[in-house]
mmCIF file of C-alpha atoms in Angstrom:
data_model
loop_
_atom_site.group_PDB
_atom_site.id
_atom_site.type_symbol
_atom_site.label_atom_id
_atom_site.label_comp_id
_atom_site.label_asym_id
_atom_site.label_seq_id
_atom_site.Cartn_x
_atom_site.Cartn_y
_atom_site.Cartn_z
ATOM 1 C CA MET A 1 -23.801 29.572 -41.832
ATOM 2 C CA ALA A 2 -25.658 28.017 -38.911
ATOM 3 C CA LEU A 3 -25.985 29.786 -35.630
ATOM 4 C CA VAL A 4 -25.214 27.714 -32.528
ATOM 5 C CA ARG A 5 -26.333 28.861 -29.155
ATOM 6 C CA TRP A 6 -23.464 29.220 -26.690
ATOM 7 C CA ASP A 7 -23.849 26.993 -23.632
ATOM 8 C CA PRO A 8 -21.292 27.704 -20.880
ATOM 9 C CA ALA A 9 -22.111 24.436 -19.079
ATOM 10 C CA ARG A 10 -21.181 22.451 -22.206
ATOM 11 C CA GLU A 11 -17.873 24.340 -22.396
ATOM 12 C CA LEU A 12 -17.118 23.471 -18.757
ATOM 13 C CA ASP A 13 -17.995 19.808 -19.381
ATOM 14 C CA THR A 14 -15.631 19.737 -22.338
ATOM 15 C CA LEU A 15 -12.857 21.349 -20.304
ATOM 16 C CA GLN A 16 -13.380 18.900 -17.437
ATOM 17 C CA GLY A 17 -13.308 15.950 -19.834
ATOM 18 C CA GLU A 18 -10.027 17.142 -21.336
ATOM 19 C CA MET A 19 -8.468 17.639 -17.890
ATOM 20 C CA ASN A 20 -9.571 14.147 -16.818
ATOM 21 C CA ARG A 21 -8.065 12.692 -20.003
ATOM 22 C CA LEU A 22 -4.811 14.576 -19.386
ATOM 23 C CA PHE A 23 -4.444 13.329 -15.800
ATOM 24 C CA SER A 24 -5.466 9.781 -16.727
ATOM 25 C CA SER A 25 -2.901 9.614 -19.487
ATOM 26 C CA PHE A 26 -0.204 11.045 -17.197
ATOM 27 C CA PHE A 27 -0.744 8.562 -14.356
ATOM 28 C CA ASP A 28 -1.337 5.548 -16.630
ATOM 29 C CA THR A 29 1.735 6.125 -18.789
ATOM 30 C CA PRO A 30 4.107 3.151 -18.853
ATOM 31 C CA ARG A 31 7.238 4.034 -16.901
ATOM 32 C CA THR A 32 9.495 1.036 -17.482
ATOM 33 C CA THR A 33 9.884 -1.806 -19.915
ATOM 34 C CA GLY A 34 9.207 -5.453 -19.265
ATOM 35 C CA ALA A 35 11.457 -8.431 -19.934
ATOM 36 C CA ASN A 36 10.741 -8.461 -23.662
ATOM 37 C CA GLY A 37 10.980 -4.691 -24.136
ATOM 38 C CA ALA A 38 7.206 -4.175 -24.002
ATOM 39 C CA PRO A 39 6.032 -1.291 -21.823
ATOM 40 C CA ALA A 40 5.191 -2.237 -18.247
ATOM 41 C CA ARG A 41 2.846 -0.152 -16.134
ATOM 42 C CA ARG A 42 3.734 1.062 -12.669
ATOM 43 C CA TRP A 43 2.327 -1.369 -10.136
ATOM 44 C CA ILE A 44 1.595 -0.791 -6.461
ATOM 45 C CA PRO A 45 -0.264 -3.657 -4.769
ATOM 46 C CA ALA A 46 -3.309 -2.851 -2.641
ATOM 47 C CA MET A 47 -2.843 -3.352 1.102
ATOM 48 C CA ASP A 48 -5.061 -3.349 4.172
ATOM 49 C CA LEU A 49 -3.732 -2.785 7.692
ATOM 50 C CA VAL A 50 -6.089 -3.862 10.467
ATOM 51 C CA GLU A 51 -5.588 -3.576 14.213
ATOM 52 C CA THR A 52 -6.795 -6.498 16.320
ATOM 53 C CA GLU A 53 -6.545 -6.883 20.089
ATOM 54 C CA ASP A 54 -3.035 -8.392 20.001
ATOM 55 C CA HIS A 55 -1.696 -7.747 16.488
ATOM 56 C CA PHE A 56 -1.486 -5.454 13.510
ATOM 57 C CA VAL A 57 -2.498 -7.536 10.487
ATOM 58 C CA LEU A 58 -1.341 -6.440 7.053
ATOM 59 C CA LYS A 59 -2.896 -8.073 3.987
ATOM 60 C CA ALA A 60 -1.541 -7.394 0.514
ATOM 61 C CA ASP A 61 -3.076 -8.506 -2.783
ATOM 62 C CA LEU A 62 -0.275 -10.045 -4.834
ATOM 63 C CA PRO A 63 -1.979 -11.975 -7.663
ATOM 64 C CA GLY A 64 0.449 -13.622 -10.037
ATOM 65 C CA VAL A 65 3.389 -13.189 -7.662
ATOM 66 C CA ALA A 66 5.251 -16.273 -6.445
ATOM 67 C CA GLU A 67 6.122 -16.514 -2.764
ATOM 68 C CA SER A 68 9.796 -16.672 -3.712
ATOM 69 C CA ASP A 69 9.483 -13.276 -5.455
ATOM 70 C CA VAL A 70 8.414 -11.476 -2.232
ATOM 71 C CA LYS A 71 10.836 -10.127 0.366
ATOM 72 C CA ILE A 72 9.787 -8.823 3.816
ATOM 73 C CA GLU A 73 12.165 -6.845 6.021
ATOM 74 C CA LEU A 74 11.738 -5.123 9.383
ATOM 75 C CA GLU A 75 14.432 -2.635 10.308
ATOM 76 C CA SER A 76 14.213 0.306 12.723
ATOM 77 C CA ASN A 77 10.429 -0.082 13.035
ATOM 78 C CA VAL A 78 9.962 0.137 9.257
ATOM 79 C CA LEU A 79 8.321 -2.870 7.624
ATOM 80 C CA THR A 80 9.191 -3.139 3.932
ATOM 81 C CA ILE A 81 7.495 -5.500 1.513
ATOM 82 C CA ALA A 82 9.130 -5.728 -1.901
ATOM 83 C CA GLY A 83 8.834 -8.063 -4.832
ATOM 84 C CA GLU A 84 8.252 -8.523 -8.521
ATOM 85 C CA ARG A 85 5.404 -9.663 -10.727
ATOM 86 C CA LYS A 86 6.888 -11.097 -13.901
ATOM 87 C CA THR A 87 5.470 -10.982 -17.421
ATOM 88 C CA GLU A 88 3.659 -14.202 -18.303
ATOM 89 C CA HIS A 89 3.269 -13.874 -22.074
ATOM 90 C CA GLU A 90 5.821 -14.646 -24.722
ATOM 91 C CA ALA A 91 6.805 -12.354 -27.558
ATOM 92 C CA LYS A 92 5.464 -13.272 -30.997
ATOM 93 C CA LYS A 93 6.257 -11.755 -34.355
ATOM 94 C CA ASP A 94 2.689 -11.428 -35.618
ATOM 95 C CA GLY A 95 -0.482 -10.303 -33.936
ATOM 96 C CA TYR A 96 -1.505 -7.657 -31.517
ATOM 97 C CA TYR A 97 -1.700 -7.881 -27.761
ATOM 98 C CA ARG A 98 -3.620 -5.846 -25.262
ATOM 99 C CA LEU A 99 -1.662 -5.830 -22.030
ATOM 100 C CA GLU A 100 -3.488 -4.230 -19.124
ATOM 101 C CA ARG A 101 -2.041 -6.167 -16.199
ATOM 102 C CA SER A 102 0.860 -4.316 -14.680
ATOM 103 C CA THR A 103 4.149 -6.086 -14.141
ATOM 104 C CA GLY A 104 7.434 -5.133 -12.600
ATOM 105 C CA THR A 105 8.922 -4.542 -9.191
ATOM 106 C CA PHE A 106 7.164 -2.964 -6.234
ATOM 107 C CA SER A 107 8.076 -1.840 -2.753
ATOM 108 C CA ARG A 108 5.872 -0.647 0.109
ATOM 109 C CA ALA A 109 7.111 0.557 3.486
ATOM 110 C CA LEU A 110 5.127 1.113 6.682
ATOM 111 C CA THR A 111 6.353 2.654 9.914
ATOM 112 C CA LEU A 112 5.408 0.589 12.957
ATOM 113 C CA PRO A 113 5.112 1.746 16.573
ATOM 114 C CA GLU A 114 8.188 1.651 18.822
ATOM 115 C CA GLY A 115 8.809 -1.596 20.688
ATOM 116 C CA VAL A 116 7.633 -4.135 18.082
ATOM 117 C CA ASP A 117 9.413 -7.479 18.534
ATOM 118 C CA SER A 118 10.815 -8.173 15.060
ATOM 119 C CA GLY A 119 11.407 -11.837 15.954
ATOM 120 C CA ALA A 120 7.685 -12.403 16.547
ATOM 121 C CA VAL A 121 6.512 -11.087 13.143
ATOM 122 C CA THR A 122 4.997 -13.884 11.022
ATOM 123 C CA ALA A 123 3.936 -14.021 7.384
ATOM 124 C CA GLY A 124 1.794 -16.355 5.290
ATOM 125 C CA PHE A 125 0.924 -16.492 1.605
ATOM 126 C CA ASP A 126 -2.345 -18.024 0.395
ATOM 127 C CA ASN A 127 -4.211 -17.617 -2.912
ATOM 128 C CA GLY A 128 -2.257 -14.528 -3.906
ATOM 129 C CA VAL A 129 -2.812 -12.764 -0.568
ATOM 130 C CA LEU A 130 0.145 -12.049 1.684
ATOM 131 C CA GLU A 131 -0.713 -11.792 5.383
ATOM 132 C CA VAL A 132 1.816 -10.349 7.822
ATOM 133 C CA ARG A 133 0.994 -10.507 11.544
ATOM 134 C CA ILE A 134 2.848 -7.995 13.708
ATOM 135 C CA PRO A 135 2.421 -8.361 17.490
ATOM 136 C CA LYS A 136 1.635 -5.135 19.282
ATOM 137 C CA PRO A 137 4.340 -3.846 21.604
ATOM 138 C CA ALA A 138 3.789 -4.349 25.311
ATOM 139 C CA GLU A 139 2.325 -1.208 26.820
ATOM 140 C CA ALA A 140 4.206 0.461 29.608
ATOM 141 C CA LYS A 141 2.378 -0.193 32.852
ATOM 142 C CA PRO A 142 2.017 2.633 35.357
ATOM 143 C CA ARG A 143 4.288 2.328 38.318
ATOM 144 C CA ARG A 144 3.612 3.307 41.885
ATOM 145 C CA VAL A 145 5.443 6.302 43.270
ATOM 146 C CA GLU A 146 5.955 6.675 46.994
ATOM 147 C CA ILE A 147 5.717 10.146 48.498
ATOM 148 C CA SER A 148 7.108 11.063 51.854
ATOM 149 C CA VAL A 149 5.797 14.184 53.545
ATOM 150 C CA GLY A 150 8.060 16.045 55.959
ATOM 151 C CA GLY A 151 9.897 13.027 57.360
ATOM 152 C CA ALA A 152 6.776 10.889 57.808
ATOM 153 C CA ALA A 153 6.619 7.364 56.410
ATOM 154 C CA PRO A 154 6.238 7.284 52.631
ATOM 155 C CA ARG A 155 2.709 6.914 51.344
ATOM 156 C CA THR A 156 1.981 4.882 48.178
ATOM 157 C CA ILE A 157 -0.054 6.464 45.438
ATOM 158 C CA ASP A 158 -1.848 3.866 43.355
ATOM 159 C CA PRO A 159 -2.444 4.918 39.718
ATOM 160 C CA SER A 160 -5.692 2.972 39.646
ATOM 161 C CA GLU A 161 -7.278 5.189 42.319
#
């Protein structure tokens, strides 16, 4: 019988590796089935939201998604982008496939600031990137308040002073 020196660091590395494998398998598990019954992975497209001087600009990576398969709605200051990426391969009787590209439906919702004009929101689709331009709401401008002191003529207070 061979003696093996106990190394606690190696035990912790092994434990960490097993925990990483457990969480990876949990989050990468197929949740639904595709059109041909093959497992489809959960898919959430990556999005960037950038603030410019006049707009909020949302860009979403939607490779393999047709423009007709994307729906954009703005209701009660909630912008919702939904769509579907369809399976592109056909089922065959023989052979093995390795399918890593996720397919299926997706939906993302973002809450926008109060006062956004939904009629001025525009969207474009180019090379698999959806761009939605949302104009910023007009800021409330300070108003002047007149103060009268003891019956004297009102005096104007300017907010810029």
